[in-house]
Coordinates of C-alpha atoms in Angstrom, one line a residue:
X284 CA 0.0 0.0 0.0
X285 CA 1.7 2.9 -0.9
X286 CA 2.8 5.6 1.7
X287 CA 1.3 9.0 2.1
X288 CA 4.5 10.6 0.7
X289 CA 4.3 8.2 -2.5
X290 CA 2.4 9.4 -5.2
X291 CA 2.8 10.1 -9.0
X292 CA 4.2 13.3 -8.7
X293 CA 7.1 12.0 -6.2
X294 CA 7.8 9.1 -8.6
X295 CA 8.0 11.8 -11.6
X296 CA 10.2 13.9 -9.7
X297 CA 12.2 11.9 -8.3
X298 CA 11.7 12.7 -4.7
X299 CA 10.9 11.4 -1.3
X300 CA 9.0 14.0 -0.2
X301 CA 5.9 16.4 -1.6
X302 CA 7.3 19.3 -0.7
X303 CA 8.1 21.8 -3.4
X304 CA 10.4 25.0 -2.3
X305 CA 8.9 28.1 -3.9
X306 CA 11.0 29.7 -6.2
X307 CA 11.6 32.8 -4.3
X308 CA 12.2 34.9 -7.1
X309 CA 14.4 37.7 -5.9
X310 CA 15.4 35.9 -2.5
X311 CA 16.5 33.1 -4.0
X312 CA 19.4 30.8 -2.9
X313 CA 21.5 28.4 -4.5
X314 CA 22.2 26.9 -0.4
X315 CA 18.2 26.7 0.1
X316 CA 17.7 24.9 -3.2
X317 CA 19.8 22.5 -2.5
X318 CA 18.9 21.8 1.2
X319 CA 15.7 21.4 0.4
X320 CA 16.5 18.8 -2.1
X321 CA 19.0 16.8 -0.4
X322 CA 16.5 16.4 2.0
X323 CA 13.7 14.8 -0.4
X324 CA 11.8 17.6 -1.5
X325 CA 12.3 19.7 -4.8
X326 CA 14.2 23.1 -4.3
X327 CA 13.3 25.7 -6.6
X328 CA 15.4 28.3 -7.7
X329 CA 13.7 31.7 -9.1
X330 CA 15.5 32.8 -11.8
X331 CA 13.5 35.1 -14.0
X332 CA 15.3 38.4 -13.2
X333 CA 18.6 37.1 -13.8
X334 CA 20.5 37.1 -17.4
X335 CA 20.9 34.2 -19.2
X336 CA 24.8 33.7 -18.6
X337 CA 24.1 34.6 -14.4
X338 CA 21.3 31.6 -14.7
X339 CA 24.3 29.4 -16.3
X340 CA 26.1 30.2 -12.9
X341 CA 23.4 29.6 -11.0
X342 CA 22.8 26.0 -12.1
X343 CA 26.7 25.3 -12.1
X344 CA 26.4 25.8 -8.3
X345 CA 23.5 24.0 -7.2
X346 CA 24.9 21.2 -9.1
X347 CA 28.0 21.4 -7.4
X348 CA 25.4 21.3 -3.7
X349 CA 23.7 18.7 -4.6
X350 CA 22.8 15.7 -6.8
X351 CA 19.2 15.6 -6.5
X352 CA 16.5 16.8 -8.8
X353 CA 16.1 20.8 -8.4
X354 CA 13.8 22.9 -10.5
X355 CA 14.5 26.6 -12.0
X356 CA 11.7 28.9 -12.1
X357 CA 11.1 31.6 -14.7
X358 CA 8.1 34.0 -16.3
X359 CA 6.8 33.2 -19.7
X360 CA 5.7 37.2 -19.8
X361 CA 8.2 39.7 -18.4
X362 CA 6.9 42.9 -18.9
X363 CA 4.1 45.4 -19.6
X364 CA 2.5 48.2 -21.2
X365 CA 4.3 50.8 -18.6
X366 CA 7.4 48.8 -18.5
X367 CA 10.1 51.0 -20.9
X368 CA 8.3 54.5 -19.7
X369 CA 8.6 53.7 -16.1
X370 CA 11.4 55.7 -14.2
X371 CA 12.8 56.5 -11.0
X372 CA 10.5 59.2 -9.7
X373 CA 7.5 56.7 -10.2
X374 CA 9.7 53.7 -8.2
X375 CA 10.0 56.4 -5.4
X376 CA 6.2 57.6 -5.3
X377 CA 5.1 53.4 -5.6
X378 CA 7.9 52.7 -2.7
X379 CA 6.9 55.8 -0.3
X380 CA 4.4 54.2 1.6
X381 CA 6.5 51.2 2.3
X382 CA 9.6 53.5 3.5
X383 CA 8.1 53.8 7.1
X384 CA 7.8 49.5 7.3
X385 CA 11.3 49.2 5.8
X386 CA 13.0 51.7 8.5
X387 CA 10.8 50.0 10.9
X388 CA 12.6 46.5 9.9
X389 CA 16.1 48.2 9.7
X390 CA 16.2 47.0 5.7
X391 CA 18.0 48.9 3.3
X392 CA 16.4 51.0 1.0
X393 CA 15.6 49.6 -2.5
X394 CA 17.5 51.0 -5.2
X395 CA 16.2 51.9 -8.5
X396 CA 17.3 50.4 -11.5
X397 CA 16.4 51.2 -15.2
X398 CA 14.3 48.7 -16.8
X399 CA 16.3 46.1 -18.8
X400 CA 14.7 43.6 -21.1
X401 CA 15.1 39.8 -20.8
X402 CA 14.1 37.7 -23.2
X403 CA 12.1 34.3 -21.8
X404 CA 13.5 32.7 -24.9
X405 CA 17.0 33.3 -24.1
X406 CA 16.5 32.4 -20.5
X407 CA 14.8 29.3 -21.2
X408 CA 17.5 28.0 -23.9
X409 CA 20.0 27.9 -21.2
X410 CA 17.5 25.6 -19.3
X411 CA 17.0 23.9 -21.7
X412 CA 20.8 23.3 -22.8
X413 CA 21.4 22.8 -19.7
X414 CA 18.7 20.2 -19.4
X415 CA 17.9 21.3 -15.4
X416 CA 15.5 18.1 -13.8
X417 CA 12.5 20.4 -13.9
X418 CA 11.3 23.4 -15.4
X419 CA 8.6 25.5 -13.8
X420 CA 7.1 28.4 -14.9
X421 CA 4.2 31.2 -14.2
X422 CA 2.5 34.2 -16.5
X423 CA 1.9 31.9 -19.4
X424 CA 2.5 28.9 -21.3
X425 CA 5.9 28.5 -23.2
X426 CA 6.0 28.0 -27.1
X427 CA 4.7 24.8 -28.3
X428 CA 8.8 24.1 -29.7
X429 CA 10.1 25.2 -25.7
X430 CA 7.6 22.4 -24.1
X431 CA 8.8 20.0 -27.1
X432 CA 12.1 19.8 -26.3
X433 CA 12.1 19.7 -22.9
X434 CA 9.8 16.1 -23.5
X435 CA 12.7 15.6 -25.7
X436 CA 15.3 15.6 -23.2
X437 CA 13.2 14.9 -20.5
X438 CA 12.5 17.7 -18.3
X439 CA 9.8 17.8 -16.1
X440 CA 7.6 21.0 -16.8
X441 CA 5.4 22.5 -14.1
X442 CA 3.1 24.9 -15.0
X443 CA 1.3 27.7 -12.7
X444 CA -2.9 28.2 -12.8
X445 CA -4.8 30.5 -10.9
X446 CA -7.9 28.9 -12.2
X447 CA -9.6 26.2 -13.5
X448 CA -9.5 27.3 -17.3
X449 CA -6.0 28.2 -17.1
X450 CA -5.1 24.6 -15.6
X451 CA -7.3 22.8 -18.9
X452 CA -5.0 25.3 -21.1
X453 CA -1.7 24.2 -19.6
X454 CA -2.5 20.5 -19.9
X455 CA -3.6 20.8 -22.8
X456 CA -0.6 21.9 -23.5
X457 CA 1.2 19.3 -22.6
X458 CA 2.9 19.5 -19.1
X459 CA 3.9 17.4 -16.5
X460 CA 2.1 19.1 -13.3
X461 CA 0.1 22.1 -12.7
X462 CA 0.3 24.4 -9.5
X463 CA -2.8 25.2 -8.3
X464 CA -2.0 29.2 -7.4
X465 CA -4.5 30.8 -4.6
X466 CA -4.5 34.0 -4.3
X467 CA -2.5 34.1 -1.1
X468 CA 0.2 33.1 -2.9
X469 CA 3.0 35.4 -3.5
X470 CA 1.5 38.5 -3.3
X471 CA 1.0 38.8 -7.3
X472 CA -1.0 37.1 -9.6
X473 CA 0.2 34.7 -12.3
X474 CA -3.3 34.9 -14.3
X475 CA -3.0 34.6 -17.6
X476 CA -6.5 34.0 -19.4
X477 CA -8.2 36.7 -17.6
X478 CA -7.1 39.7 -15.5
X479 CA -6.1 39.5 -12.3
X480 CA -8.6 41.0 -10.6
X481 CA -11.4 38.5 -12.4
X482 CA -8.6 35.4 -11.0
X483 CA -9.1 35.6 -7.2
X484 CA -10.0 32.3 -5.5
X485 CA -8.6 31.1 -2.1
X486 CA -6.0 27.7 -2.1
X487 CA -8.4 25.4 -1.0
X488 CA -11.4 26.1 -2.9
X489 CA -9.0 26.2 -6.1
X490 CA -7.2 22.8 -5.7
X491 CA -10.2 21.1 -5.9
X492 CA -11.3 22.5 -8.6
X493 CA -8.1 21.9 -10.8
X494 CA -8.2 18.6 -9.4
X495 CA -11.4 17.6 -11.0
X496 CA -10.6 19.6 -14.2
X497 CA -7.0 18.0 -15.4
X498 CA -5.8 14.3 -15.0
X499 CA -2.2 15.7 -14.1
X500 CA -0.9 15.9 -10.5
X501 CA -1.9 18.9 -8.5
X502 CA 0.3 20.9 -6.7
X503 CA -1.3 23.4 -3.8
X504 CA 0.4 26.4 -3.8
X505 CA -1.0 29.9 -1.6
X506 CA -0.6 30.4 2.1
X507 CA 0.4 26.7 3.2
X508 CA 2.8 26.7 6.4
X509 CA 2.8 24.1 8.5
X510 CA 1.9 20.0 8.9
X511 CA -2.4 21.2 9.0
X512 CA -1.9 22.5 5.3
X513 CA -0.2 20.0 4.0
X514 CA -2.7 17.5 5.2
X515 CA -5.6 19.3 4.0
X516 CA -4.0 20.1 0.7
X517 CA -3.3 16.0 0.1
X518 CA -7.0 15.5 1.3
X519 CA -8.3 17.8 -1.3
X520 CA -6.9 16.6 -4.4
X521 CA -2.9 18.0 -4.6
X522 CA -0.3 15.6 -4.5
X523 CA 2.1 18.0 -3.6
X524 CA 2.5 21.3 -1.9
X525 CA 4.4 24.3 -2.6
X526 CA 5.7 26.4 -0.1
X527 CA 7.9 29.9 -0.3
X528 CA 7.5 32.6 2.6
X529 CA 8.0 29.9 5.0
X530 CA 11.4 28.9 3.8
X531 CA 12.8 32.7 4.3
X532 CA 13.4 32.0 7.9
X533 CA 16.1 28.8 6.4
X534 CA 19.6 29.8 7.2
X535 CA 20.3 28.3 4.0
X536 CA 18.1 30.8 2.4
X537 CA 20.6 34.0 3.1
X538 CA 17.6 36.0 3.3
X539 CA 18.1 39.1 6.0
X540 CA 14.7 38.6 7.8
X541 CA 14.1 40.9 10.7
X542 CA 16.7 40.6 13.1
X543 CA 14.4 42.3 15.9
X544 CA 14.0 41.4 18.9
X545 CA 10.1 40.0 17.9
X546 CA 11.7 37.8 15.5
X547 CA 14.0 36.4 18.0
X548 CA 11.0 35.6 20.3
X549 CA 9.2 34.0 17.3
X550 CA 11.8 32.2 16.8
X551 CA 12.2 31.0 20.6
X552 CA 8.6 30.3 20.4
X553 CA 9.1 28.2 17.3
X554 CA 11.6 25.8 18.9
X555 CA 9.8 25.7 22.0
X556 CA 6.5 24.4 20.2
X557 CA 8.7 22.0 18.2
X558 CA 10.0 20.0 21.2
X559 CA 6.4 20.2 22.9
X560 CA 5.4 18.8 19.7
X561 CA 8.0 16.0 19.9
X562 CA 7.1 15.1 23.1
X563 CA 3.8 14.1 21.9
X564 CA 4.6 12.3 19.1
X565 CA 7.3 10.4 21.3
X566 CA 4.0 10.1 24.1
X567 CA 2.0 7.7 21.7
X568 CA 0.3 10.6 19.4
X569 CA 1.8 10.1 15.9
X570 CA 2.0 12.7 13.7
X571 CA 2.2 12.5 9.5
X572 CA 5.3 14.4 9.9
X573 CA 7.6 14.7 12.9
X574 CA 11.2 15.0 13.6
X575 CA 14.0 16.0 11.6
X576 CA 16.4 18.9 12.6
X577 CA 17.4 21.6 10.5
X578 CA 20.7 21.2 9.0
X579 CA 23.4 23.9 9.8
X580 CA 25.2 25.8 8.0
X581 CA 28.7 24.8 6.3
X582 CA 30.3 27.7 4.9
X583 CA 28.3 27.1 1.5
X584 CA 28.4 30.6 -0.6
X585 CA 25.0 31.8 -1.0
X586 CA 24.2 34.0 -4.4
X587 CA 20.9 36.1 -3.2
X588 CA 19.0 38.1 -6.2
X589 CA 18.2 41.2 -4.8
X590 CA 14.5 42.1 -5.5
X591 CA 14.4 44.3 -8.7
X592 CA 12.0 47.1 -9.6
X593 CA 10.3 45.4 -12.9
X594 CA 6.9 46.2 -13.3
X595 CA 4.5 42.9 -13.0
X596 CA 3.8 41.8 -16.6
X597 CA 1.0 41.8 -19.2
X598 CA 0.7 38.7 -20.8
X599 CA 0.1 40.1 -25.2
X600 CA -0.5 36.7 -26.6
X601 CA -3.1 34.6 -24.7
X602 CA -6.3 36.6 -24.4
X603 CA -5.5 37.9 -20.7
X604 CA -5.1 41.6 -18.8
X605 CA -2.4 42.4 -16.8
X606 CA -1.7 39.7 -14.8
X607 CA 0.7 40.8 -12.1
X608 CA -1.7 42.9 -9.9
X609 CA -1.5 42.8 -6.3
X610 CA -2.9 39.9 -4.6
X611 CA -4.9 40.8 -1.4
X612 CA -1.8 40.5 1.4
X613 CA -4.4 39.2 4.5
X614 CA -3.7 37.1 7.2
X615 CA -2.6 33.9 5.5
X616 CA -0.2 36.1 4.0
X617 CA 1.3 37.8 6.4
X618 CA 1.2 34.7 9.2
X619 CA 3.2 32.2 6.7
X620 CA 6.3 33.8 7.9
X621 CA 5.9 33.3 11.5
X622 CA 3.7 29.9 10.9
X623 CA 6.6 27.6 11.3
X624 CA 6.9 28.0 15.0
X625 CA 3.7 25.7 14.9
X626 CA 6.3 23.0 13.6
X627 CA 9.6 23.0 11.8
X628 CA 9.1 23.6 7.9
X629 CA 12.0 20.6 7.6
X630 CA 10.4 18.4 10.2
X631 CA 7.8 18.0 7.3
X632 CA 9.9 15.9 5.8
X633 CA 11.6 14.0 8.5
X634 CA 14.0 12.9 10.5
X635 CA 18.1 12.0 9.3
X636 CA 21.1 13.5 8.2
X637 CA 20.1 15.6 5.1
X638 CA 24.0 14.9 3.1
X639 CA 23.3 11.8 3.6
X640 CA 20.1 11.4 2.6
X641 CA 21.2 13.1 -0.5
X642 CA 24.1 11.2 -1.4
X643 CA 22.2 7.9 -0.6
X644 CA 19.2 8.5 -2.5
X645 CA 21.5 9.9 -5.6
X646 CA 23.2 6.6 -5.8
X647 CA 20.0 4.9 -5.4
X648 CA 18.3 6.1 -8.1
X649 CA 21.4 5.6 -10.6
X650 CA 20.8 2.2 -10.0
X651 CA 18.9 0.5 -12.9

């Protein structure tokens, strides 16, 4: 009888685990990637502000972290309408209302940058040369010849949906797995038949949904943090979660959280609640998911993309309005950060050395 962590996405991917890193675009780390994979789960690496030679790099070193399956993250549609006549006193009046939070957090502030075309194209070429494990993407569908050749050489594509219609568009066009995107997820909208604004539904009334509409594995992506969302998630049709915010408080993720004293407590809390937790489990009431301790750090360089000032894009060619408005930032939003004091984010995936695991399961599966 197969295990709750065995499924057809896990088989596809390659992993042990469900758990899918979000890709973090603009916080991402080659460290966190890998961790997250050497573990059993699939780390993602968000990649669709950098050129195509610094995504070359990028892949170079999580290869040389791990030899597990890892996915690279990109946007089919990278800019808008407002895109080449947007300038530097229009980043200022957009970031004056957030300069009183960032002081607050003792953050530097952002820098402007002129706007700099990339092409998706050229980005996803390197992927593809490359030939990364997986190949995820949001705002879109790639070319028909992109998704072609990565069956060719066997790369797993993951698509993003924020709704039903776009899920039936993305398998019809032919990939692997669809995330099923709520609209607490990453405080932007990847829409991309309708606008935005017309996209809106909450994680766990979308999976569902997708679930009954596409014969492809699911994965719930939108305000998940802890062991509770994961359950329900499997319950309601996913076969895998996707989680970002929550990984920012990783060491591996060379993100600068807030070093304040509140985050401290949090974080005090958080490994209080994780022994009381353990004791449970250890007092005859088992858990899906307990143990595991977070693996330190080993003097691993980590390559963090600072966030840039691009405008979210308009997706031209598939019949949809801007698609990167602002998600609603609510609760679920704002309490994934600070969720993982309920338990562990890596005690989701159990207990063991995670090198080991790593190297262990990489010689495994070169077995035939």
């Amino acid at each position: 009888m197969p295990r709750w962590n065995e499924n057809r996405l896990t088989a596809k991917l390659g992993i042990d685990y469900p758990i899918i890193q979000g890709p973090l675009g603009g916080l991402s780390s080659q460290r966190l990637t890998a961790a997250v994979s050497n573990f059993g789960g699939l780390g993602s690496f968000g990649a669709h502000a950098l050129t195509p030679e610094a995504i070359k790099d990028v892949i170079a070193k999580i290869r040389s972290l791990t030899s597990n399956p890892f996915a690279m993250n990109l946007w089919v549609s990278t800019e808008d309408e407002g895109a080449r006549n947007s300038d530097e006193n229009a980043f200022n009046r957009s970031l004056a209302p957030l300069s009183v939070h960032i002081a607050a957090l003792g953050a530097p502030r952002p820098e402007y940058e002129p706007y700099s075309q990339i092409q998706f194209e050229d980005q996803a070429r390197i992927l593809l040369d490359e030939r990364v494990p997986v190949f995820s993407f949001i705002y879109g569908i790639p070319p028909r010849e992109i998704l072609e050749e990565c069956r060719a050489k066997r790369i797993v594509t993951i698509g993003t949906a924020t709704t039903p219609e776009e899920s039936a568009a993305l398998q019809d066009a032919g990939v692997d797995a669809i995330v099923a995107s709520g609209f607490e997820a990453g405080g932007h909208r990847g829409s991309f038949v309708r606008a935005a604004e017309d996209s809106l539904t909450g994680t766990f009334s979308l999976v569902p949904q997708i679930a009954d509409t596409v014969n492809l594995p699911v994965i719930a992506a939108g305000g998940i943090a802890d062991a509770r969302g994961v359950v329900a998630a499997l319950v309601l049709g996913a076969e895998a979660v996707q989680m970002g915010t929550v990984f920012l408080a990783c060491e591996e993720s060379g993100a600068n959280p807030p070093s304040s004293p509140s985050l401290a407590r949090e974080k005090s809390r958080a490994h209080r609640a994780d022994k009381g937790l353990h004791r449970e489990t250890r007092a005859g009431n088992p858990q899906p998911f307990t143990g595991g301790v977070e693996p330190g750090g080993d003097g691993d360089t980590t390559l963090s993309v600072a966030a840039k000032t691009r405008p979210k894009p308009r997706d031209p060619g598939r019949g949809g309005g801007q698609i990167g408005s602002p998600a609603p930032m609510g609760w679920a939003k704002r309490q994934s950060f600070y969720l993982h004091r309920r338990i562990g984010f890596l005690d989701l995936l159990g207990r063991g050395d995670f090198r080991n695991r790593g190297a262990r399961n990489s010689v495994e599966r070169s077995r035939p």
